[in-house]
XYZ file of C-alpha atoms in Angstrom:
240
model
C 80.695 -32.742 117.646
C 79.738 -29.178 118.358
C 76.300 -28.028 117.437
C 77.759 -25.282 115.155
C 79.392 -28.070 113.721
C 76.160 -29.627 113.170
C 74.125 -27.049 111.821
C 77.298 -26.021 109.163
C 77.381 -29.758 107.657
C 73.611 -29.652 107.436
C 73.395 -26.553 105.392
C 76.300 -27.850 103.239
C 74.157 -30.627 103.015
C 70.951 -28.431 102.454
C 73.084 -26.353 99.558
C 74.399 -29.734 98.333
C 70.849 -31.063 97.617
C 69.416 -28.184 96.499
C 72.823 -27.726 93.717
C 71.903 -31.442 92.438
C 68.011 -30.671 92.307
C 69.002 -27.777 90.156
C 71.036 -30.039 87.657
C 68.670 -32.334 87.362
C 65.648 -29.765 86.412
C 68.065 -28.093 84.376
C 68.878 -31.448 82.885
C 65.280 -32.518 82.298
C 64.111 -29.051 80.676
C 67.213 -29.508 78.413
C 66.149 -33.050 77.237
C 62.411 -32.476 77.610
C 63.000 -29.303 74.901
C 64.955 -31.360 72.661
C 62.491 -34.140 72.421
C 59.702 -31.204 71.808
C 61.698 -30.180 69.274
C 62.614 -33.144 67.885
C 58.635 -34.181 67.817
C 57.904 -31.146 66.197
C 60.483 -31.710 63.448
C 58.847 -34.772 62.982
C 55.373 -33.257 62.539
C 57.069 -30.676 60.124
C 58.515 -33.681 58.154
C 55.507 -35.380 58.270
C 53.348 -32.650 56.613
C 55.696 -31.670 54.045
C 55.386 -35.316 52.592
C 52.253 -35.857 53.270
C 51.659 -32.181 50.889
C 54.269 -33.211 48.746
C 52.613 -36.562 48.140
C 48.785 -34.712 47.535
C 50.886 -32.172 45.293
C 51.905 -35.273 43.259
C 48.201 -36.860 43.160
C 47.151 -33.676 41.864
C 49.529 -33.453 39.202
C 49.487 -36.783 37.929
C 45.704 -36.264 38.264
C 45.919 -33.044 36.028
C 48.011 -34.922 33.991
C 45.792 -37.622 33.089
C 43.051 -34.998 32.652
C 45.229 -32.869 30.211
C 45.928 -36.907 28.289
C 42.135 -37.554 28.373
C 40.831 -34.307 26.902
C 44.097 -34.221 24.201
C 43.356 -37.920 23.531
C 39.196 -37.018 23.293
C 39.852 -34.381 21.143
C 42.005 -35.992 18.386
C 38.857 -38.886 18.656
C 36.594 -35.723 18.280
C 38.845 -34.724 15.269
C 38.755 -37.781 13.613
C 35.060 -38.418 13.985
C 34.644 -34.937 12.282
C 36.778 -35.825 9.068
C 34.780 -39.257 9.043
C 31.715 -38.270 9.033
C 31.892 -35.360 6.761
C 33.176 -37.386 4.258
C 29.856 -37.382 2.268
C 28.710 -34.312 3.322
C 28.671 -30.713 2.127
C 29.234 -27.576 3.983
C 27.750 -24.305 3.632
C 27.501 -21.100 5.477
C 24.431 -18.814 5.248
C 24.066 -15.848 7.253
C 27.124 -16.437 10.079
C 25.430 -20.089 10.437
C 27.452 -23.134 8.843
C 25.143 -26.155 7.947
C 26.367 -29.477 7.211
C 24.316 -31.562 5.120
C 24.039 -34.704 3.020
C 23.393 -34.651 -0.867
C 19.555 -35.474 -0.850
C 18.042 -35.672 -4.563
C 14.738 -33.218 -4.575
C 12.386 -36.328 -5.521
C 12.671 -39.766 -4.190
C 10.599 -42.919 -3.916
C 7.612 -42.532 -2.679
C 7.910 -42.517 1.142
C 9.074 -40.891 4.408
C 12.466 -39.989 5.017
C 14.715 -39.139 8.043
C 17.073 -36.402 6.915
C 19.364 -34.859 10.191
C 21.352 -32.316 9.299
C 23.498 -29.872 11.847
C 23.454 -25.813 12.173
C 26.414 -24.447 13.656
C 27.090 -20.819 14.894
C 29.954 -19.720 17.080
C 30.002 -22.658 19.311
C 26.779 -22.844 19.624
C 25.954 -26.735 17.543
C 21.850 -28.101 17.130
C 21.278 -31.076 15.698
C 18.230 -30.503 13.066
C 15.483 -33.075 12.573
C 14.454 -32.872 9.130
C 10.814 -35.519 8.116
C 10.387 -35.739 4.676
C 7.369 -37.556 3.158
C 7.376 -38.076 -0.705
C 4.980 -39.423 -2.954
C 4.342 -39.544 -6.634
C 0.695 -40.414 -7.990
C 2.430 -43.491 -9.340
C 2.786 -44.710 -5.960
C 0.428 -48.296 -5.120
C -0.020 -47.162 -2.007
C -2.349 -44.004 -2.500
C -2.229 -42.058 0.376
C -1.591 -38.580 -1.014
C -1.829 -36.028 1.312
C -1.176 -37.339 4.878
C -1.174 -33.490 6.891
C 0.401 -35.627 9.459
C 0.976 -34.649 12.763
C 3.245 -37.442 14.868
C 6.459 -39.018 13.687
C 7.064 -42.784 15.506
C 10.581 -43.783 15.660
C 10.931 -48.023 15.983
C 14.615 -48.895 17.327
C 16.987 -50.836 19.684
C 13.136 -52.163 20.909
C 12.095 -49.064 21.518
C 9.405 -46.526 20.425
C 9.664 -42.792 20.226
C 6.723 -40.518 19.332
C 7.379 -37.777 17.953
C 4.182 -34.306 18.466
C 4.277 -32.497 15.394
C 2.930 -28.942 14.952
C 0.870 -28.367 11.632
C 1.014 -25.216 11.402
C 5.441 -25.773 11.057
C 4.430 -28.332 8.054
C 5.613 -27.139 4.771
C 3.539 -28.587 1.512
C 4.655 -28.561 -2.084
C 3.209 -30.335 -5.308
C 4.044 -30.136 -8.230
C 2.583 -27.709 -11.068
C 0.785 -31.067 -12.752
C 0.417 -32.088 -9.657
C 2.628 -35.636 -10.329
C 4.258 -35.593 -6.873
C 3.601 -33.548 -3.590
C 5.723 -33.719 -0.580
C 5.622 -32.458 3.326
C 8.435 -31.384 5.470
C 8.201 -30.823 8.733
C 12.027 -29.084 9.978
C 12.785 -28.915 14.046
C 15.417 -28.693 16.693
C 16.300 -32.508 17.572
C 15.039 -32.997 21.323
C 16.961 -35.128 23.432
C 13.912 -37.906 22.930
C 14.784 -37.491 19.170
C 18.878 -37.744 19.861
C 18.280 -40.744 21.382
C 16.101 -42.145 18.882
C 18.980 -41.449 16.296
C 21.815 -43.274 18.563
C 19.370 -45.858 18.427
C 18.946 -46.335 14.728
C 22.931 -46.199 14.265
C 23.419 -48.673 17.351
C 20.900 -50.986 15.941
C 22.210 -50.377 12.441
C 18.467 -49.808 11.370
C 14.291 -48.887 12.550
C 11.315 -48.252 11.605
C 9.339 -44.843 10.594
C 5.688 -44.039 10.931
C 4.399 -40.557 9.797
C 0.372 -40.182 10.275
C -2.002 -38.016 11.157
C -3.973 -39.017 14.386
C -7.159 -40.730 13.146
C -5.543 -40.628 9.919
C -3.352 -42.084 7.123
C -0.538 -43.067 7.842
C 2.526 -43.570 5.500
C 4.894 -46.802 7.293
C 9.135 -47.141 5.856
C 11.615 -49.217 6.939
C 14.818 -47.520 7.511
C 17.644 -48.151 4.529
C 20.996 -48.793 4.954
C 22.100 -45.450 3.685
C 19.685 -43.584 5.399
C 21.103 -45.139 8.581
C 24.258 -44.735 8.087
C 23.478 -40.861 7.408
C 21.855 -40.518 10.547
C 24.842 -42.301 12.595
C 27.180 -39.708 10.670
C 25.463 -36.729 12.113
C 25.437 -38.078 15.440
C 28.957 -38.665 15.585
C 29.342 -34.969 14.029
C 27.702 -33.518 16.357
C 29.109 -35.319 19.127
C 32.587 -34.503 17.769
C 31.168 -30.798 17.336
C 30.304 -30.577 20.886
C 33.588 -31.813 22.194
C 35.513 -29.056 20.218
Protein backbone atom coordinates (compact mmCIF):
# COMPACT_ATOMS: atom_id res chain seq x y z
CA UNK A 1 0.00 0.00 0.00
CA UNK A 2 1.31 3.44 -0.76
CA UNK A 3 2.16 5.70 2.10
CA UNK A 4 -0.35 8.35 0.84
CA UNK A 5 -2.56 5.59 1.05
CA UNK A 6 -1.65 5.19 4.54
CA UNK A 7 -1.73 8.47 5.89
CA UNK A 8 -5.48 9.11 3.96
CA UNK A 9 -7.10 5.93 5.84
CA UNK A 10 -5.55 7.16 9.05
CA UNK A 11 -7.05 10.56 8.97
CA UNK A 12 -10.38 8.99 7.89
CA UNK A 13 -9.77 7.07 10.76
CA UNK A 14 -8.64 10.16 12.90
CA UNK A 15 -12.05 12.12 11.57
CA UNK A 16 -13.96 8.86 12.17
CA UNK A 17 -13.04 8.80 15.92
CA UNK A 18 -13.18 12.14 16.56
CA UNK A 19 -17.18 12.20 14.68
CA UNK A 20 -18.14 9.29 17.30
CA UNK A 21 -16.40 11.15 20.35
CA UNK A 22 -18.57 14.04 19.37
CA UNK A 23 -21.87 11.90 19.50
CA UNK A 24 -21.19 10.50 22.42
CA UNK A 25 -20.46 13.97 24.44
CA UNK A 26 -23.27 15.28 22.65
CA UNK A 27 -25.18 12.25 23.78
CA UNK A 28 -24.11 12.41 27.42
CA UNK A 29 -24.77 16.34 27.83
CA UNK A 30 -28.24 15.52 26.33
CA UNK A 31 -29.02 12.78 28.96
CA UNK A 32 -26.93 14.31 31.74
CA UNK A 33 -29.38 17.70 31.24
CA UNK A 34 -32.40 15.71 31.25
CA UNK A 35 -31.66 13.88 34.40
CA UNK A 36 -30.72 17.55 35.95
CA UNK A 37 -33.81 18.49 34.96
CA UNK A 38 -35.66 15.77 35.81
CA UNK A 39 -33.95 15.96 39.55
CA UNK A 40 -34.84 19.35 39.75
CA UNK A 41 -38.51 18.69 38.92
CA UNK A 42 -38.37 16.41 41.57
CA UNK A 43 -37.05 18.92 44.13
CA UNK A 44 -39.80 21.37 42.79
CA UNK A 45 -42.41 18.59 43.45
CA UNK A 46 -41.03 17.84 46.53
CA UNK A 47 -41.31 21.37 48.06
CA UNK A 48 -44.60 22.18 46.80
CA UNK A 49 -45.99 19.18 48.95
CA UNK A 50 -43.98 19.43 51.49
CA UNK A 51 -45.56 23.55 51.67
CA UNK A 52 -48.73 22.31 50.72
CA UNK A 53 -48.73 19.80 53.55
CA UNK A 54 -47.37 22.75 56.36
CA UNK A 55 -50.15 25.01 54.62
CA UNK A 56 -52.63 22.28 55.70
CA UNK A 57 -51.11 21.88 59.41
CA UNK A 58 -51.56 25.44 59.70
CA UNK A 59 -55.00 25.55 58.72
CA UNK A 60 -56.32 22.74 60.46
CA UNK A 61 -54.24 24.23 63.31
CA UNK A 62 -56.10 27.67 62.91
CA UNK A 63 -59.00 25.76 62.66
CA UNK A 64 -58.95 24.08 65.85
CA UNK A 65 -57.89 27.41 67.40
CA UNK A 66 -60.92 29.31 65.82
CA UNK A 67 -63.21 25.77 67.46
CA UNK A 68 -61.42 26.23 70.84
CA UNK A 69 -61.91 29.96 71.39
CA UNK A 70 -65.80 29.70 69.73
CA UNK A 71 -66.29 26.61 71.94
CA UNK A 72 -64.52 28.69 75.21
CA UNK A 73 -66.55 31.44 74.61
CA UNK A 74 -70.09 29.93 74.51
CA UNK A 75 -68.59 28.07 78.07
CA UNK A 76 -67.66 31.75 79.00
CA UNK A 77 -71.30 32.70 77.99
CA UNK A 78 -72.93 30.24 79.84
CA UNK A 79 -70.93 30.62 83.01
CA UNK A 80 -72.01 34.36 82.83
CA UNK A 81 -75.90 33.63 82.68
CA UNK A 82 -75.23 31.01 85.58
CA UNK A 83 -73.75 32.81 87.81
CA UNK A 84 -75.65 35.97 87.56
CA UNK A 85 -78.59 34.27 88.23
CA UNK A 86 -78.82 35.66 91.84
CA UNK A 87 -77.15 38.62 91.27
CA UNK A 88 -77.95 42.25 90.52
CA UNK A 89 -76.36 44.61 88.17
CA UNK A 90 -75.77 48.16 88.40
CA UNK A 91 -73.80 50.81 86.71
CA UNK A 92 -72.43 53.87 88.57
CA UNK A 93 -70.30 56.30 86.99
CA UNK A 94 -69.25 54.25 83.47
CA UNK A 95 -68.39 51.26 86.04
CA UNK A 96 -70.94 48.19 86.08
CA UNK A 97 -70.87 46.23 89.46
CA UNK A 98 -72.31 42.94 89.92
CA UNK A 99 -73.35 42.05 93.24
CA UNK A 100 -75.28 39.66 95.46
CA UNK A 101 -78.42 40.75 97.58
CA UNK A 102 -76.68 41.08 101.09
CA UNK A 103 -79.28 42.15 103.96
CA UNK A 104 -77.60 45.39 105.86
CA UNK A 105 -77.56 43.37 109.33
CA UNK A 106 -76.74 39.79 109.77
CA UNK A 107 -75.75 37.38 112.51
CA UNK A 108 -73.25 38.33 114.37
CA UNK A 109 -70.01 37.41 112.54
CA UNK A 110 -67.55 37.88 109.64
CA UNK A 111 -68.52 37.61 106.22
CA UNK A 112 -66.83 37.09 102.79
CA UNK A 113 -68.73 39.22 100.30
CA UNK A 114 -66.79 39.28 96.48
CA UNK A 115 -68.33 41.28 94.28
CA UNK A 116 -66.91 42.38 90.56
CA UNK A 117 -66.33 46.10 89.02
CA UNK A 118 -66.29 46.20 85.44
CA UNK A 119 -65.27 49.12 83.07
CA UNK A 120 -64.59 48.84 79.38
CA UNK A 121 -62.83 45.59 79.46
CA UNK A 122 -61.08 46.28 82.10
CA UNK A 123 -62.80 43.34 85.04
CA UNK A 124 -61.35 43.34 89.14
CA UNK A 125 -62.55 41.04 91.26
CA UNK A 126 -63.44 43.03 94.70
CA UNK A 127 -62.77 41.53 98.12
CA UNK A 128 -65.33 42.77 100.33
CA UNK A 129 -64.72 41.57 104.75
CA UNK A 130 -67.58 42.25 106.60
CA UNK A 131 -67.64 41.75 110.40
CA UNK A 132 -71.10 42.11 112.17
CA UNK A 133 -72.07 42.04 115.59
CA UNK A 134 -75.04 42.92 117.68
CA UNK A 135 -74.61 43.45 121.61
CA UNK A 136 -76.81 40.39 121.80
CA UNK A 137 -74.07 38.40 120.55
CA UNK A 138 -72.47 35.55 123.45
CA UNK A 139 -69.44 36.05 122.14
CA UNK A 140 -68.58 39.77 123.18
CA UNK A 141 -65.97 40.92 121.20
CA UNK A 142 -67.26 44.28 120.00
CA UNK A 143 -64.92 46.22 118.34
CA UNK A 144 -62.16 44.02 116.79
CA UNK A 145 -60.12 47.17 114.59
CA UNK A 146 -58.72 44.16 112.97
CA UNK A 147 -56.00 44.18 110.78
CA UNK A 148 -55.38 40.46 109.00
CA UNK A 149 -58.01 38.33 107.35
CA UNK A 150 -56.93 34.24 107.43
CA UNK A 151 -58.49 32.27 104.77
CA UNK A 152 -58.65 28.15 105.85
CA UNK A 153 -59.22 25.98 102.51
CA UNK A 154 -58.37 22.97 100.24
CA UNK A 155 -55.59 22.57 103.44
CA UNK A 156 -54.36 25.62 102.96
CA UNK A 157 -53.92 29.00 104.77
CA UNK A 158 -53.96 32.45 103.31
CA UNK A 159 -53.24 35.61 105.33
CA UNK A 160 -54.58 38.28 104.38
CA UNK A 161 -52.42 42.32 105.61
CA UNK A 162 -55.06 44.66 106.16
CA UNK A 163 -54.59 48.46 106.21
CA UNK A 164 -56.53 50.31 109.10
CA UNK A 165 -56.59 53.26 107.95
CA UNK A 166 -58.98 51.55 104.58
CA UNK A 167 -61.34 50.11 107.57
CA UNK A 168 -64.71 51.61 107.51
CA UNK A 169 -66.73 51.57 111.11
CA UNK A 170 -70.42 52.07 111.64
CA UNK A 171 -72.72 51.54 114.81
CA UNK A 172 -75.68 52.13 115.25
CA UNK A 173 -77.35 55.44 116.78
CA UNK A 174 -78.23 53.19 120.17
CA UNK A 175 -75.40 51.66 119.57
CA UNK A 176 -77.25 47.87 119.25
CA UNK A 177 -74.94 46.68 116.45
CA UNK A 178 -71.60 48.05 114.92
CA UNK A 179 -69.93 46.62 111.96
CA UNK A 180 -66.35 46.97 109.99
CA UNK A 181 -65.68 46.69 106.36
CA UNK A 182 -62.65 46.56 105.01
CA UNK A 183 -63.20 46.81 100.67
CA UNK A 184 -59.95 45.86 98.30
CA UNK A 185 -58.81 44.73 94.92
CA UNK A 186 -58.69 40.72 95.18
CA UNK A 187 -54.83 39.80 94.86
CA UNK A 188 -53.99 36.80 93.14
CA UNK A 189 -53.21 35.19 96.89
CA UNK A 190 -56.91 36.16 97.56
CA UNK A 191 -58.21 34.60 93.93
CA UNK A 192 -56.79 31.64 94.87
CA UNK A 193 -58.09 31.51 98.23
CA UNK A 194 -61.66 31.90 96.63
CA UNK A 195 -61.08 28.89 93.97
CA UNK A 196 -60.25 27.21 96.99
CA UNK A 197 -63.35 27.70 99.04
CA UNK A 198 -65.60 26.78 95.84
CA UNK A 199 -63.26 23.66 95.04
CA UNK A 200 -63.49 22.53 98.55
CA UNK A 201 -67.15 23.50 98.68
CA UNK A 202 -66.33 25.34 102.06
CA UNK A 203 -63.30 27.13 104.75
CA UNK A 204 -62.71 28.79 107.41
CA UNK A 205 -62.47 32.75 108.27
CA UNK A 206 -60.43 34.48 110.91
CA UNK A 207 -60.60 38.34 111.22
CA UNK A 208 -58.29 39.74 114.27
CA UNK A 209 -56.27 42.25 115.13
CA UNK A 210 -52.57 41.17 115.81
CA UNK A 211 -52.31 40.76 119.60
CA UNK A 212 -55.90 41.10 119.54
CA UNK A 213 -59.48 39.73 119.37
CA UNK A 214 -60.21 37.85 117.06
CA UNK A 215 -63.74 37.02 115.64
CA UNK A 216 -63.46 32.93 114.06
CA UNK A 217 -66.72 31.71 111.21
CA UNK A 218 -67.04 28.83 109.42
CA UNK A 219 -67.90 29.37 105.90
CA UNK A 220 -71.89 28.62 104.98
CA UNK A 221 -73.11 26.97 102.22
CA UNK A 222 -74.52 30.05 100.63
CA UNK A 223 -71.76 32.11 101.29
CA UNK A 224 -69.71 29.55 99.34
CA UNK A 225 -71.57 29.13 96.75
CA UNK A 226 -71.56 33.11 96.31
CA UNK A 227 -68.01 33.21 96.26
CA UNK A 228 -67.70 30.24 93.54
CA UNK A 229 -70.31 32.41 91.45
CA UNK A 230 -68.04 35.36 91.24
CA UNK A 231 -65.17 33.38 90.37
CA UNK A 232 -66.71 31.79 87.56
CA UNK A 233 -68.02 35.47 86.57
CA UNK A 234 -65.11 36.78 86.47
CA UNK A 235 -63.43 34.09 84.79
CA UNK A 236 -66.18 34.15 82.14
CA UNK A 237 -65.66 38.11 82.19
CA UNK A 238 -62.11 37.78 81.37
CA UNK A 239 -62.55 35.40 78.52
CA UNK A 240 -65.01 37.85 76.74
Amino acid sequence: MKKSHIILAAVILYLLIMVIGGMAYYAYSIQHEEQAAQQEQAAQQEIAARRQAREAVEKAKDGAIADDKAKRAQQASERRERAQGEMWEETINGVTYYKHHWPKKLPSGVYLRPFIATQNEICVLKNDIYYYYSITDEQQTAWIMGDRLDITAGGQTTTLVLDPSNLHKHMASDASWLSENYVMNADQATIDAFRRIAAAGGGTIVYYKTDGKARSQELGSQEVQRIRDMVELYDALRQE
